[in-house]
Amino acid sequence: MSPILITKFSEFTLSPALMARLDANKFETPTPVQSGCIPPALEGRDVLATAQTGTGKTLGYLIPIVEMLQKCQDRNAAQALILLPTRELAMQVEAAFKTIRSSSLQTVALVVGGLQERSQLDAIRRGARLIVATPGRLEDFIKRRLVRLDQVNMLVLDEVDRMLDMGFQPAIARIATMLPAARQTLCYSATLEGSVKEVARKYLNNPARIEIGSVLKPAENVELRTFEVEPDKKQELLEHLLGAETGSFLVFVRTKHGADRVARRLTKSGWSATQIHGDRSQAQRNAALRSFSEGRHRVLVATDVAARGIDVANVAQVINFDLPKVAEDFVHRVGRTGRASAHGVASTFAAPAERGDLRKIERTLSISMKRFRVRSAGDVKAA
């Protein structure tokens, strides 16, 4: 289904209170995924949307949730539930909801692992209208009878493909049994393959189908470059690019140890860098993301495990310091720049021995990267 071309949020049938919040936050023009998803969701239909990262799908489901909550303000229980794969993503969705909610009665509980239980349970006990959760922690609360979901009439499954990759399918199934059968379900995924189709069949009822562009292809507004460079020259090349170009850099490496090493060397050379990976505590991850998004650190070095939870605006350049293992990881990494139609640059470092792997990624995604050869950091030539 092609989305109807809606060029302003004011063209949706939204309450004055929500429009005031959107105007205050300078949300004026909907993205294609918002234009496609919001009208059927406002009508109460189920939605199945496939769209790349960075297309604005979060607002695409938060707007219908805010409108629904506004109409049901008398209930003192959770009426909407959003399930997401990672803590970072859940925290960002919670923050986005607080930005656009149209009433202080539209309270939210964040239910994720790695943070203190007490504040999460306090928010639930006070009657949070929206629960934003990762499946593991929410299921733990359900088992301990600390949360009720029998009043939920809107369920959002975001990044379904990623949740299934992480083994959450059984948890999602058990959580779904706690919800009313008569509910609205909105499902978002980068791909619609295998088990994602099964989830859609199981939980959605005659959904509006929204497909925005190719679900496995980098955005067209991201310039793709690859540098053929010997492994021992990568750090030197990274520092050369930092000196030659402007803006923030999100650098992807394959291992936790590699992330620590690259960030440490950058700091030693005088660049403001921090890192995020699975071995860092939640507090350390939050601090790193915050300092990067606020510009106190120009460089964030990350592993793929952490990548899906990163949603930072205005990343000037993504660097694939280590070649991603599969094409899908390439798309997710590159999707962190060039968001909401801004221009972005993605540079991939590949050793001569990795030429075949690089060509495989290009073939899979039907893309062609601009090639450069590196003899030394200062000697970079178009190939």
mmCIF file of C-alpha atoms in Angstrom:
data_model
loop_
_atom_site.group_PDB
_atom_site.id
_atom_site.type_symbol
_atom_site.label_atom_id
_atom_site.label_comp_id
_atom_site.label_asym_id
_atom_site.label_seq_id
_atom_site.Cartn_x
_atom_site.Cartn_y
_atom_site.Cartn_z
ATOM 1 C CA MET A 1 0.000 0.000 0.000
ATOM 2 C CA SER A 2 1.410 3.393 -0.999
ATOM 3 C CA PRO A 3 0.936 6.049 1.639
ATOM 4 C CA ILE A 4 -1.403 8.956 0.887
ATOM 5 C CA LEU A 5 0.678 12.061 0.323
ATOM 6 C CA ILE A 6 0.126 14.150 3.443
ATOM 7 C CA THR A 7 2.419 17.147 3.618
ATOM 8 C CA LYS A 8 1.489 18.609 7.026
ATOM 9 C CA PHE A 9 0.570 17.147 10.410
ATOM 10 C CA SER A 10 -2.370 19.572 10.422
ATOM 11 C CA GLU A 11 -3.926 17.460 7.616
ATOM 12 C CA PHE A 12 -4.393 14.545 10.031
ATOM 13 C CA THR A 13 -7.500 14.548 12.221
ATOM 14 C CA LEU A 14 -5.684 15.347 15.470
ATOM 15 C CA SER A 15 -6.862 17.002 18.656
ATOM 16 C CA PRO A 16 -5.905 20.665 19.217
ATOM 17 C CA ALA A 17 -3.919 19.641 22.333
ATOM 18 C CA LEU A 18 -1.723 17.200 20.372
ATOM 19 C CA MET A 19 -1.329 19.637 17.453
ATOM 20 C CA ALA A 20 -0.108 22.229 19.941
ATOM 21 C CA ARG A 21 2.563 19.791 21.210
ATOM 22 C CA LEU A 22 3.665 18.933 17.639
ATOM 23 C CA ASP A 23 3.858 22.641 16.749
ATOM 24 C CA ALA A 24 5.814 23.410 19.926
ATOM 25 C CA ASN A 25 8.376 20.764 18.941
ATOM 26 C CA LYS A 26 8.472 21.983 15.314
ATOM 27 C CA PHE A 27 7.036 18.760 13.860
ATOM 28 C CA GLU A 28 5.537 20.122 10.649
ATOM 29 C CA THR A 29 5.983 17.681 7.765
ATOM 30 C CA PRO A 30 5.269 13.948 8.257
ATOM 31 C CA THR A 31 7.742 11.432 6.853
ATOM 32 C CA PRO A 32 6.352 8.880 4.345
ATOM 33 C CA VAL A 33 6.026 6.192 7.042
ATOM 34 C CA GLN A 34 4.106 8.607 9.284
ATOM 35 C CA SER A 35 1.917 9.652 6.364
ATOM 36 C CA GLY A 36 1.134 5.989 5.672
ATOM 37 C CA CYS A 37 0.732 4.639 9.215
ATOM 38 C CA ILE A 38 -1.034 7.383 11.147
ATOM 39 C CA PRO A 39 -4.407 7.526 9.280
ATOM 40 C CA PRO A 40 -5.278 3.785 9.555
ATOM 41 C CA ALA A 41 -3.991 3.700 13.164
ATOM 42 C CA LEU A 42 -6.236 6.674 14.062
ATOM 43 C CA GLU A 43 -9.159 4.750 12.556
ATOM 44 C CA GLY A 44 -8.428 1.874 14.942
ATOM 45 C CA ARG A 45 -7.047 -0.498 12.298
ATOM 46 C CA ASP A 46 -4.108 -2.845 12.826
ATOM 47 C CA VAL A 47 -0.967 -1.756 10.969
ATOM 48 C CA LEU A 48 1.898 -3.796 9.498
ATOM 49 C CA ALA A 49 4.732 -1.519 8.393
ATOM 50 C CA THR A 50 8.109 -2.308 6.904
ATOM 51 C CA ALA A 51 10.467 0.641 6.859
ATOM 52 C CA GLN A 52 14.138 1.334 7.346
ATOM 53 C CA THR A 53 15.647 2.709 10.529
ATOM 54 C CA GLY A 54 15.456 6.502 10.731
ATOM 55 C CA THR A 55 12.177 6.894 8.820
ATOM 56 C CA GLY A 56 10.223 8.351 11.736
ATOM 57 C CA LYS A 57 8.150 5.310 12.689
ATOM 58 C CA THR A 58 8.294 6.128 16.434
ATOM 59 C CA LEU A 59 6.151 9.225 15.959
ATOM 60 C CA GLY A 60 4.018 7.148 13.579
ATOM 61 C CA TYR A 61 2.755 5.058 16.496
ATOM 62 C CA LEU A 62 3.085 7.560 19.367
ATOM 63 C CA ILE A 63 0.636 10.004 17.758
ATOM 64 C CA PRO A 64 -2.215 7.421 17.618
ATOM 65 C CA ILE A 65 -1.384 6.353 21.199
ATOM 66 C CA VAL A 66 -1.615 9.952 22.489
ATOM 67 C CA GLU A 67 -4.962 10.426 20.719
ATOM 68 C CA MET A 68 -6.322 7.158 22.122
ATOM 69 C CA LEU A 69 -5.199 8.024 25.669
ATOM 70 C CA GLN A 70 -6.828 11.429 25.412
ATOM 71 C CA LYS A 71 -10.189 9.799 24.676
ATOM 72 C CA CYS A 72 -9.874 7.317 27.593
ATOM 73 C CA GLN A 73 -8.610 9.576 30.388
ATOM 74 C CA ASP A 74 -10.943 8.106 33.009
ATOM 75 C CA ARG A 75 -9.135 4.760 33.293
ATOM 76 C CA ASN A 76 -6.398 4.418 35.914
ATOM 77 C CA ALA A 77 -4.534 1.543 34.257
ATOM 78 C CA ALA A 78 -2.227 0.796 31.322
ATOM 79 C CA GLN A 79 -4.110 1.188 28.061
ATOM 80 C CA ALA A 80 -1.165 0.997 25.664
ATOM 81 C CA LEU A 81 1.936 -1.211 25.581
ATOM 82 C CA ILE A 82 5.034 -0.753 23.403
ATOM 83 C CA LEU A 83 7.494 -3.659 23.192
ATOM 84 C CA LEU A 84 11.033 -2.953 21.956
ATOM 85 C CA PRO A 85 14.239 -5.001 21.693
ATOM 86 C CA THR A 86 16.651 -2.862 23.758
ATOM 87 C CA ARG A 87 16.778 -0.641 26.835
ATOM 88 C CA GLU A 88 18.262 2.275 24.899
ATOM 89 C CA LEU A 89 15.482 2.215 22.326
ATOM 90 C CA ALA A 90 12.824 1.944 25.044
ATOM 91 C CA MET A 91 14.313 4.943 26.857
ATOM 92 C CA GLN A 92 14.306 6.992 23.679
ATOM 93 C CA VAL A 93 10.666 6.093 22.952
ATOM 94 C CA GLU A 94 9.694 7.043 26.516
ATOM 95 C CA ALA A 95 11.429 10.421 26.079
ATOM 96 C CA ALA A 96 9.707 10.995 22.708
ATOM 97 C CA PHE A 97 6.307 10.205 24.262
ATOM 98 C CA LYS A 98 6.875 12.723 27.075
ATOM 99 C CA THR A 99 7.735 15.330 24.434
ATOM 100 C CA ILE A 100 4.427 15.033 22.547
ATOM 101 C CA ARG A 101 1.879 13.835 25.150
ATOM 102 C CA SER A 102 -1.065 16.208 25.316
ATOM 103 C CA SER A 103 -1.854 15.888 29.050
ATOM 104 C CA SER A 104 -0.019 15.257 32.319
ATOM 105 C CA LEU A 105 -2.559 12.464 32.924
ATOM 106 C CA GLN A 106 -0.880 10.511 30.100
ATOM 107 C CA THR A 107 1.676 8.891 32.384
ATOM 108 C CA VAL A 108 4.291 6.370 31.278
ATOM 109 C CA ALA A 109 6.202 3.520 32.933
ATOM 110 C CA LEU A 110 9.553 2.418 31.550
ATOM 111 C CA VAL A 111 9.982 -1.338 32.161
ATOM 112 C CA VAL A 112 13.496 -2.503 31.221
ATOM 113 C CA GLY A 113 16.349 -4.525 32.664
ATOM 114 C CA GLY A 114 19.530 -2.942 33.959
ATOM 115 C CA LEU A 115 17.773 -0.074 35.781
ATOM 116 C CA GLN A 116 16.335 0.062 39.299
ATOM 117 C CA GLU A 117 13.027 -1.759 39.693
ATOM 118 C CA ARG A 118 11.606 0.601 42.301
ATOM 119 C CA SER A 119 10.937 3.603 40.041
ATOM 120 C CA GLN A 120 9.488 1.299 37.357
ATOM 121 C CA LEU A 121 7.104 -0.349 39.828
ATOM 122 C CA ASP A 122 6.163 3.003 41.380
ATOM 123 C CA ALA A 123 5.103 4.290 37.951
ATOM 124 C CA ILE A 124 3.010 1.138 37.367
ATOM 125 C CA ARG A 125 1.365 1.365 40.808
ATOM 126 C CA ARG A 126 0.464 5.006 40.196
ATOM 127 C CA GLY A 127 -1.519 3.828 37.168
ATOM 128 C CA ALA A 128 0.768 4.568 34.199
ATOM 129 C CA ARG A 129 -1.403 4.760 31.056
ATOM 130 C CA LEU A 130 1.459 3.669 28.750
ATOM 131 C CA ILE A 131 4.056 0.961 29.390
ATOM 132 C CA VAL A 132 7.233 1.056 27.284
ATOM 133 C CA ALA A 133 9.060 -2.231 27.840
ATOM 134 C CA THR A 134 11.569 -4.821 26.774
ATOM 135 C CA PRO A 135 9.996 -8.304 26.785
ATOM 136 C CA GLY A 136 12.308 -9.889 29.384
ATOM 137 C CA ARG A 137 11.736 -7.423 32.239
ATOM 138 C CA LEU A 138 7.995 -7.118 31.497
ATOM 139 C CA GLU A 139 7.556 -10.895 31.585
ATOM 140 C CA ASP A 140 9.428 -10.996 34.898
ATOM 141 C CA PHE A 141 6.959 -8.438 36.344
ATOM 142 C CA ILE A 142 4.004 -10.446 34.976
ATOM 143 C CA LYS A 143 5.263 -13.663 36.590
ATOM 144 C CA ARG A 144 5.595 -11.853 39.910
ATOM 145 C CA ARG A 145 2.088 -10.385 39.493
ATOM 146 C CA LEU A 146 3.435 -6.842 39.657
ATOM 147 C CA VAL A 147 1.741 -5.576 36.499
ATOM 148 C CA ARG A 148 -1.710 -5.969 34.918
ATOM 149 C CA LEU A 149 -2.290 -5.705 31.195
ATOM 150 C CA ASP A 150 -5.990 -6.565 30.995
ATOM 151 C CA GLN A 151 -6.963 -2.954 30.100
ATOM 152 C CA VAL A 152 -4.479 -2.592 27.218
ATOM 153 C CA ASN A 153 -6.284 -1.771 23.991
ATOM 154 C CA MET A 154 -3.284 -0.824 21.859
ATOM 155 C CA LEU A 155 -0.141 -2.955 21.432
ATOM 156 C CA VAL A 156 2.934 -1.814 19.476
ATOM 157 C CA LEU A 157 5.605 -4.311 18.440
ATOM 158 C CA ASP A 158 8.580 -2.243 17.255
ATOM 159 C CA GLU A 159 11.666 -3.677 15.518
ATOM 160 C CA VAL A 160 9.978 -7.078 15.501
ATOM 161 C CA ASP A 161 12.745 -8.632 13.392
ATOM 162 C CA ARG A 162 15.324 -7.607 15.981
ATOM 163 C CA MET A 163 13.218 -8.892 18.914
ATOM 164 C CA LEU A 164 12.912 -12.266 17.179
ATOM 165 C CA ASP A 165 16.677 -12.322 16.443
ATOM 166 C CA MET A 166 17.256 -11.840 20.173
ATOM 167 C CA GLY A 167 15.048 -14.827 21.055
ATOM 168 C CA PHE A 168 12.058 -12.893 22.430
ATOM 169 C CA GLN A 169 9.365 -14.747 20.460
ATOM 170 C CA PRO A 170 8.277 -16.981 23.419
ATOM 171 C CA ALA A 171 8.176 -13.970 25.767
ATOM 172 C CA ILE A 172 6.084 -11.950 23.272
ATOM 173 C CA ALA A 173 3.672 -14.906 22.950
ATOM 174 C CA ARG A 174 3.270 -15.174 26.736
ATOM 175 C CA ILE A 175 2.806 -11.401 27.126
ATOM 176 C CA ALA A 176 0.151 -11.419 24.358
ATOM 177 C CA THR A 177 -1.933 -13.944 26.324
ATOM 178 C CA MET A 178 -2.222 -11.349 29.134
ATOM 179 C CA LEU A 179 -3.777 -8.742 26.799
ATOM 180 C CA PRO A 180 -7.425 -8.435 25.767
ATOM 181 C CA ALA A 181 -8.146 -10.347 22.536
ATOM 182 C CA ALA A 182 -10.023 -7.330 21.183
ATOM 183 C CA ARG A 183 -7.234 -4.798 20.800
ATOM 184 C CA GLN A 184 -5.423 -2.796 18.138
ATOM 185 C CA THR A 185 -1.931 -3.996 17.182
ATOM 186 C CA LEU A 186 0.713 -1.992 15.305
ATOM 187 C CA CYS A 187 3.721 -3.962 14.051
ATOM 188 C CA TYR A 188 6.949 -2.431 12.688
ATOM 189 C CA SER A 189 9.895 -4.297 11.159
ATOM 190 C CA ALA A 190 12.827 -3.652 8.822
ATOM 191 C CA THR A 191 12.098 -6.917 7.016
ATOM 192 C CA LEU A 192 9.096 -9.173 6.480
ATOM 193 C CA GLU A 193 10.731 -12.578 6.346
ATOM 194 C CA GLY A 194 10.193 -15.955 7.985
ATOM 195 C CA SER A 195 9.247 -15.607 11.625
ATOM 196 C CA VAL A 196 8.198 -11.941 11.200
ATOM 197 C CA LYS A 197 5.449 -13.100 8.812
ATOM 198 C CA GLU A 198 4.363 -15.645 11.420
ATOM 199 C CA VAL A 199 4.118 -12.945 14.103
ATOM 200 C CA ALA A 200 2.091 -10.748 11.730
ATOM 201 C CA ARG A 201 -0.282 -13.619 10.946
ATOM 202 C CA LYS A 202 -0.681 -14.465 14.627
ATOM 203 C CA TYR A 203 -1.248 -11.018 16.144
ATOM 204 C CA LEU A 204 -2.664 -8.788 13.392
ATOM 205 C CA ASN A 205 -6.232 -8.679 12.122
ATOM 206 C CA ASN A 206 -6.651 -7.478 8.514
ATOM 207 C CA PRO A 207 -3.841 -4.913 8.896
ATOM 208 C CA ALA A 208 -3.196 -1.848 6.764
ATOM 209 C CA ARG A 209 0.048 -2.740 4.965
ATOM 210 C CA ILE A 210 2.601 0.074 4.722
ATOM 211 C CA GLU A 211 5.878 -0.466 2.864
ATOM 212 C CA ILE A 212 8.294 2.416 2.576
ATOM 213 C CA GLY A 213 10.985 1.928 -0.068
ATOM 214 C CA SER A 214 13.309 -1.048 -0.067
ATOM 215 C CA VAL A 215 13.454 -2.617 3.366
ATOM 216 C CA LEU A 216 17.021 -3.775 2.841
ATOM 217 C CA LYS A 217 18.822 -0.850 1.290
ATOM 218 C CA PRO A 218 20.651 2.197 2.658
ATOM 219 C CA ALA A 219 18.826 5.514 2.319
ATOM 220 C CA GLU A 220 19.575 7.331 -0.950
ATOM 221 C CA ASN A 221 20.657 10.493 0.875
ATOM 222 C CA VAL A 222 23.666 8.683 2.420
ATOM 223 C CA GLU A 223 26.902 8.914 0.430
ATOM 224 C CA LEU A 224 28.600 5.487 0.467
ATOM 225 C CA ARG A 225 32.405 5.329 0.350
ATOM 226 C CA THR A 226 34.860 2.509 0.886
ATOM 227 C CA PHE A 227 38.556 2.805 1.674
ATOM 228 C CA GLU A 228 40.864 -0.103 0.876
ATOM 229 C CA VAL A 229 43.323 0.068 3.749
ATOM 230 C CA GLU A 230 45.714 -2.297 5.515
ATOM 231 C CA PRO A 231 44.420 -3.239 8.996
ATOM 232 C CA ASP A 232 47.319 -1.517 10.775
ATOM 233 C CA LYS A 233 46.543 1.784 8.993
ATOM 234 C CA LYS A 234 42.839 1.970 9.971
ATOM 235 C CA GLN A 235 43.334 4.059 13.125
ATOM 236 C CA GLU A 236 45.542 6.507 11.230
ATOM 237 C CA LEU A 237 42.901 6.807 8.468
ATOM 238 C CA LEU A 238 40.110 7.382 11.027
ATOM 239 C CA GLU A 239 42.059 10.229 12.616
ATOM 240 C CA HIS A 240 42.800 11.689 9.167
ATOM 241 C CA LEU A 241 39.057 11.751 8.348
ATOM 242 C CA LEU A 242 38.266 13.325 11.735
ATOM 243 C CA GLY A 243 40.748 16.086 10.923
ATOM 244 C CA ALA A 244 39.591 16.556 7.328
ATOM 245 C CA GLU A 245 35.824 16.489 7.854
ATOM 246 C CA THR A 246 33.298 18.088 10.191
ATOM 247 C CA GLY A 247 30.538 16.791 12.454
ATOM 248 C CA SER A 248 30.044 13.818 14.733
ATOM 249 C CA PHE A 249 31.345 10.318 13.928
ATOM 250 C CA LEU A 250 29.694 7.019 14.878
ATOM 251 C CA VAL A 251 32.355 4.307 14.530
ATOM 252 C CA PHE A 252 31.399 0.622 14.331
ATOM 253 C CA VAL A 253 33.804 -2.139 15.348
ATOM 254 C CA ARG A 254 33.335 -5.886 15.624
ATOM 255 C CA THR A 255 34.331 -6.565 19.244
ATOM 256 C CA LYS A 256 34.049 -5.017 22.719
ATOM 257 C CA HIS A 257 37.834 -5.114 23.051
ATOM 258 C CA GLY A 258 38.162 -3.342 19.690
ATOM 259 C CA ALA A 259 35.727 -0.629 20.782
ATOM 260 C CA ASP A 260 37.736 0.048 23.936
ATOM 261 C CA ARG A 261 41.015 0.062 21.993
ATOM 262 C CA VAL A 262 39.854 2.455 19.244
ATOM 263 C CA ALA A 263 38.246 4.874 21.741
ATOM 264 C CA ARG A 264 41.329 4.802 23.974
ATOM 265 C CA ARG A 265 43.689 5.573 21.060
ATOM 266 C CA LEU A 266 41.466 8.424 19.857
ATOM 267 C CA THR A 267 41.398 9.953 23.341
ATOM 268 C CA LYS A 268 45.182 9.625 23.577
ATOM 269 C CA SER A 269 45.482 11.518 20.263
ATOM 270 C CA GLY A 270 43.319 14.346 21.586
ATOM 271 C CA TRP A 271 39.926 13.456 20.079
ATOM 272 C CA SER A 272 36.863 13.465 22.358
ATOM 273 C CA ALA A 273 35.680 9.849 22.121
ATOM 274 C CA THR A 274 33.574 7.441 24.159
ATOM 275 C CA GLN A 275 32.355 3.884 23.624
ATOM 276 C CA ILE A 276 29.260 1.720 23.998
ATOM 277 C CA HIS A 277 29.139 -2.084 24.054
ATOM 278 C CA GLY A 278 27.660 -5.048 25.920
ATOM 279 C CA ASP A 279 30.192 -5.055 28.762
ATOM 280 C CA ARG A 280 29.457 -1.481 29.808
ATOM 281 C CA SER A 281 26.903 -0.943 32.568
ATOM 282 C CA GLN A 282 23.561 0.643 31.739
ATOM 283 C CA ALA A 283 24.640 3.838 33.486
ATOM 284 C CA GLN A 284 27.834 3.954 31.384
ATOM 285 C CA ARG A 285 25.862 3.348 28.164
ATOM 286 C CA ASN A 286 23.366 6.082 29.035
ATOM 287 C CA ALA A 287 26.155 8.529 29.856
ATOM 288 C CA ALA A 288 28.004 7.737 26.604
ATOM 289 C CA LEU A 289 24.867 8.145 24.468
ATOM 290 C CA ARG A 290 23.929 11.376 26.222
ATOM 291 C CA SER A 291 27.381 12.960 25.910
ATOM 292 C CA PHE A 292 27.534 11.979 22.213
ATOM 293 C CA SER A 293 24.043 13.276 21.396
ATOM 294 C CA GLU A 294 24.739 16.528 23.266
ATOM 295 C CA GLY A 295 28.045 17.010 21.422
ATOM 296 C CA ARG A 296 30.372 16.676 24.412
ATOM 297 C CA HIS A 297 31.972 13.684 22.685
ATOM 298 C CA ARG A 298 32.472 13.990 18.932
ATOM 299 C CA VAL A 299 33.095 10.270 18.416
ATOM 300 C CA LEU A 300 31.067 7.294 19.663
ATOM 301 C CA VAL A 301 32.645 3.862 19.107
ATOM 302 C CA ALA A 302 30.056 1.048 19.140
ATOM 303 C CA THR A 303 29.593 -2.676 18.546
ATOM 304 C CA ASP A 304 26.652 -4.069 16.554
ATOM 305 C CA VAL A 305 25.008 -5.338 19.754
ATOM 306 C CA ALA A 306 24.608 -1.747 20.896
ATOM 307 C CA ALA A 307 23.862 -0.365 17.423
ATOM 308 C CA ARG A 308 20.129 -1.081 17.270
ATOM 309 C CA GLY A 309 19.515 0.937 20.416
ATOM 310 C CA ILE A 310 21.271 4.047 19.151
ATOM 311 C CA ASP A 311 18.906 6.721 17.897
ATOM 312 C CA VAL A 312 20.860 9.970 17.812
ATOM 313 C CA ALA A 313 19.944 12.857 15.536
ATOM 314 C CA ASN A 314 22.470 14.622 13.309
ATOM 315 C CA VAL A 315 25.211 11.966 13.055
ATOM 316 C CA ALA A 316 27.375 13.410 10.261
ATOM 317 C CA GLN A 317 29.272 10.238 9.446
ATOM 318 C CA VAL A 318 29.150 6.520 10.126
ATOM 319 C CA ILE A 319 32.477 4.687 9.930
ATOM 320 C CA ASN A 320 32.529 0.926 9.429
ATOM 321 C CA PHE A 321 35.962 0.545 11.059
ATOM 322 C CA ASP A 322 35.464 -3.235 10.806
ATOM 323 C CA LEU A 323 33.476 -4.667 7.901
ATOM 324 C CA PRO A 324 30.032 -5.858 9.074
ATOM 325 C CA LYS A 325 29.445 -9.603 8.875
ATOM 326 C CA VAL A 326 26.192 -9.420 6.898
ATOM 327 C CA ALA A 327 24.446 -6.958 4.591
ATOM 328 C CA GLU A 328 21.616 -6.376 7.069
ATOM 329 C CA ASP A 329 24.093 -5.129 9.691
ATOM 330 C CA PHE A 330 25.521 -2.771 7.053
ATOM 331 C CA VAL A 331 22.046 -1.267 6.496
ATOM 332 C CA HIS A 332 21.412 -0.851 10.227
ATOM 333 C CA ARG A 333 24.782 0.799 10.792
ATOM 334 C CA VAL A 334 24.474 3.147 7.822
ATOM 335 C CA GLY A 335 20.910 4.020 8.860
ATOM 336 C CA ARG A 336 22.282 5.944 11.843
ATOM 337 C CA THR A 337 23.249 8.837 9.530
ATOM 338 C CA GLY A 338 21.187 10.651 6.903
ATOM 339 C CA ARG A 339 18.076 10.467 9.061
ATOM 340 C CA ALA A 340 14.842 12.289 8.248
ATOM 341 C CA SER A 341 16.149 13.177 4.745
ATOM 342 C CA ALA A 342 19.346 14.902 5.989
ATOM 343 C CA HIS A 343 22.558 14.217 4.034
ATOM 344 C CA GLY A 344 24.893 11.637 5.586
ATOM 345 C CA VAL A 345 28.174 9.925 4.801
ATOM 346 C CA ALA A 346 29.057 6.279 5.476
ATOM 347 C CA SER A 347 32.677 5.200 5.080
ATOM 348 C CA THR A 348 33.672 1.526 5.127
ATOM 349 C CA PHE A 349 37.247 0.429 5.844
ATOM 350 C CA ALA A 350 38.156 -2.847 4.102
ATOM 351 C CA ALA A 351 41.467 -4.673 3.880
ATOM 352 C CA PRO A 352 42.617 -5.933 0.433
ATOM 353 C CA ALA A 353 41.765 -9.476 1.641
ATOM 354 C CA GLU A 354 38.139 -8.373 2.241
ATOM 355 C CA ARG A 355 37.404 -7.309 -1.359
ATOM 356 C CA GLY A 356 35.197 -10.366 -1.897
ATOM 357 C CA ASP A 357 33.183 -9.703 1.296
ATOM 358 C CA LEU A 358 32.709 -6.083 0.261
ATOM 359 C CA ARG A 359 31.468 -7.064 -3.222
ATOM 360 C CA LYS A 360 29.048 -9.547 -1.646
ATOM 361 C CA ILE A 361 27.487 -6.766 0.461
ATOM 362 C CA GLU A 362 27.216 -4.547 -2.632
ATOM 363 C CA ARG A 363 25.568 -7.339 -4.666
ATOM 364 C CA THR A 364 23.097 -8.202 -1.893
ATOM 365 C CA LEU A 365 22.021 -4.564 -1.478
ATOM 366 C CA SER A 366 22.307 -3.603 -5.185
ATOM 367 C CA ILE A 367 24.592 -0.698 -4.311
ATOM 368 C CA SER A 368 27.936 0.572 -5.536
ATOM 369 C CA MET A 369 30.277 2.382 -3.165
ATOM 370 C CA LYS A 370 32.732 5.086 -4.193
ATOM 371 C CA ARG A 371 36.177 3.481 -3.883
ATOM 372 C CA PHE A 372 39.403 4.927 -2.479
ATOM 373 C CA ARG A 373 42.818 3.338 -1.956
ATOM 374 C CA VAL A 374 44.916 4.265 1.059
ATOM 375 C CA ARG A 375 48.692 4.008 1.140
ATOM 376 C CA SER A 376 49.024 6.237 4.173
ATOM 377 C CA ALA A 377 46.515 8.454 5.969
ATOM 378 C CA GLY A 378 47.533 11.460 3.891
ATOM 379 C CA ASP A 379 47.748 9.488 0.626
ATOM 380 C CA VAL A 380 44.167 8.624 -0.327
ATOM 381 C CA LYS A 381 43.356 8.157 -4.026
ATOM 382 C CA ALA A 382 40.145 7.333 -5.855
ATOM 383 C CA ALA A 383 40.325 3.732 -7.083
#
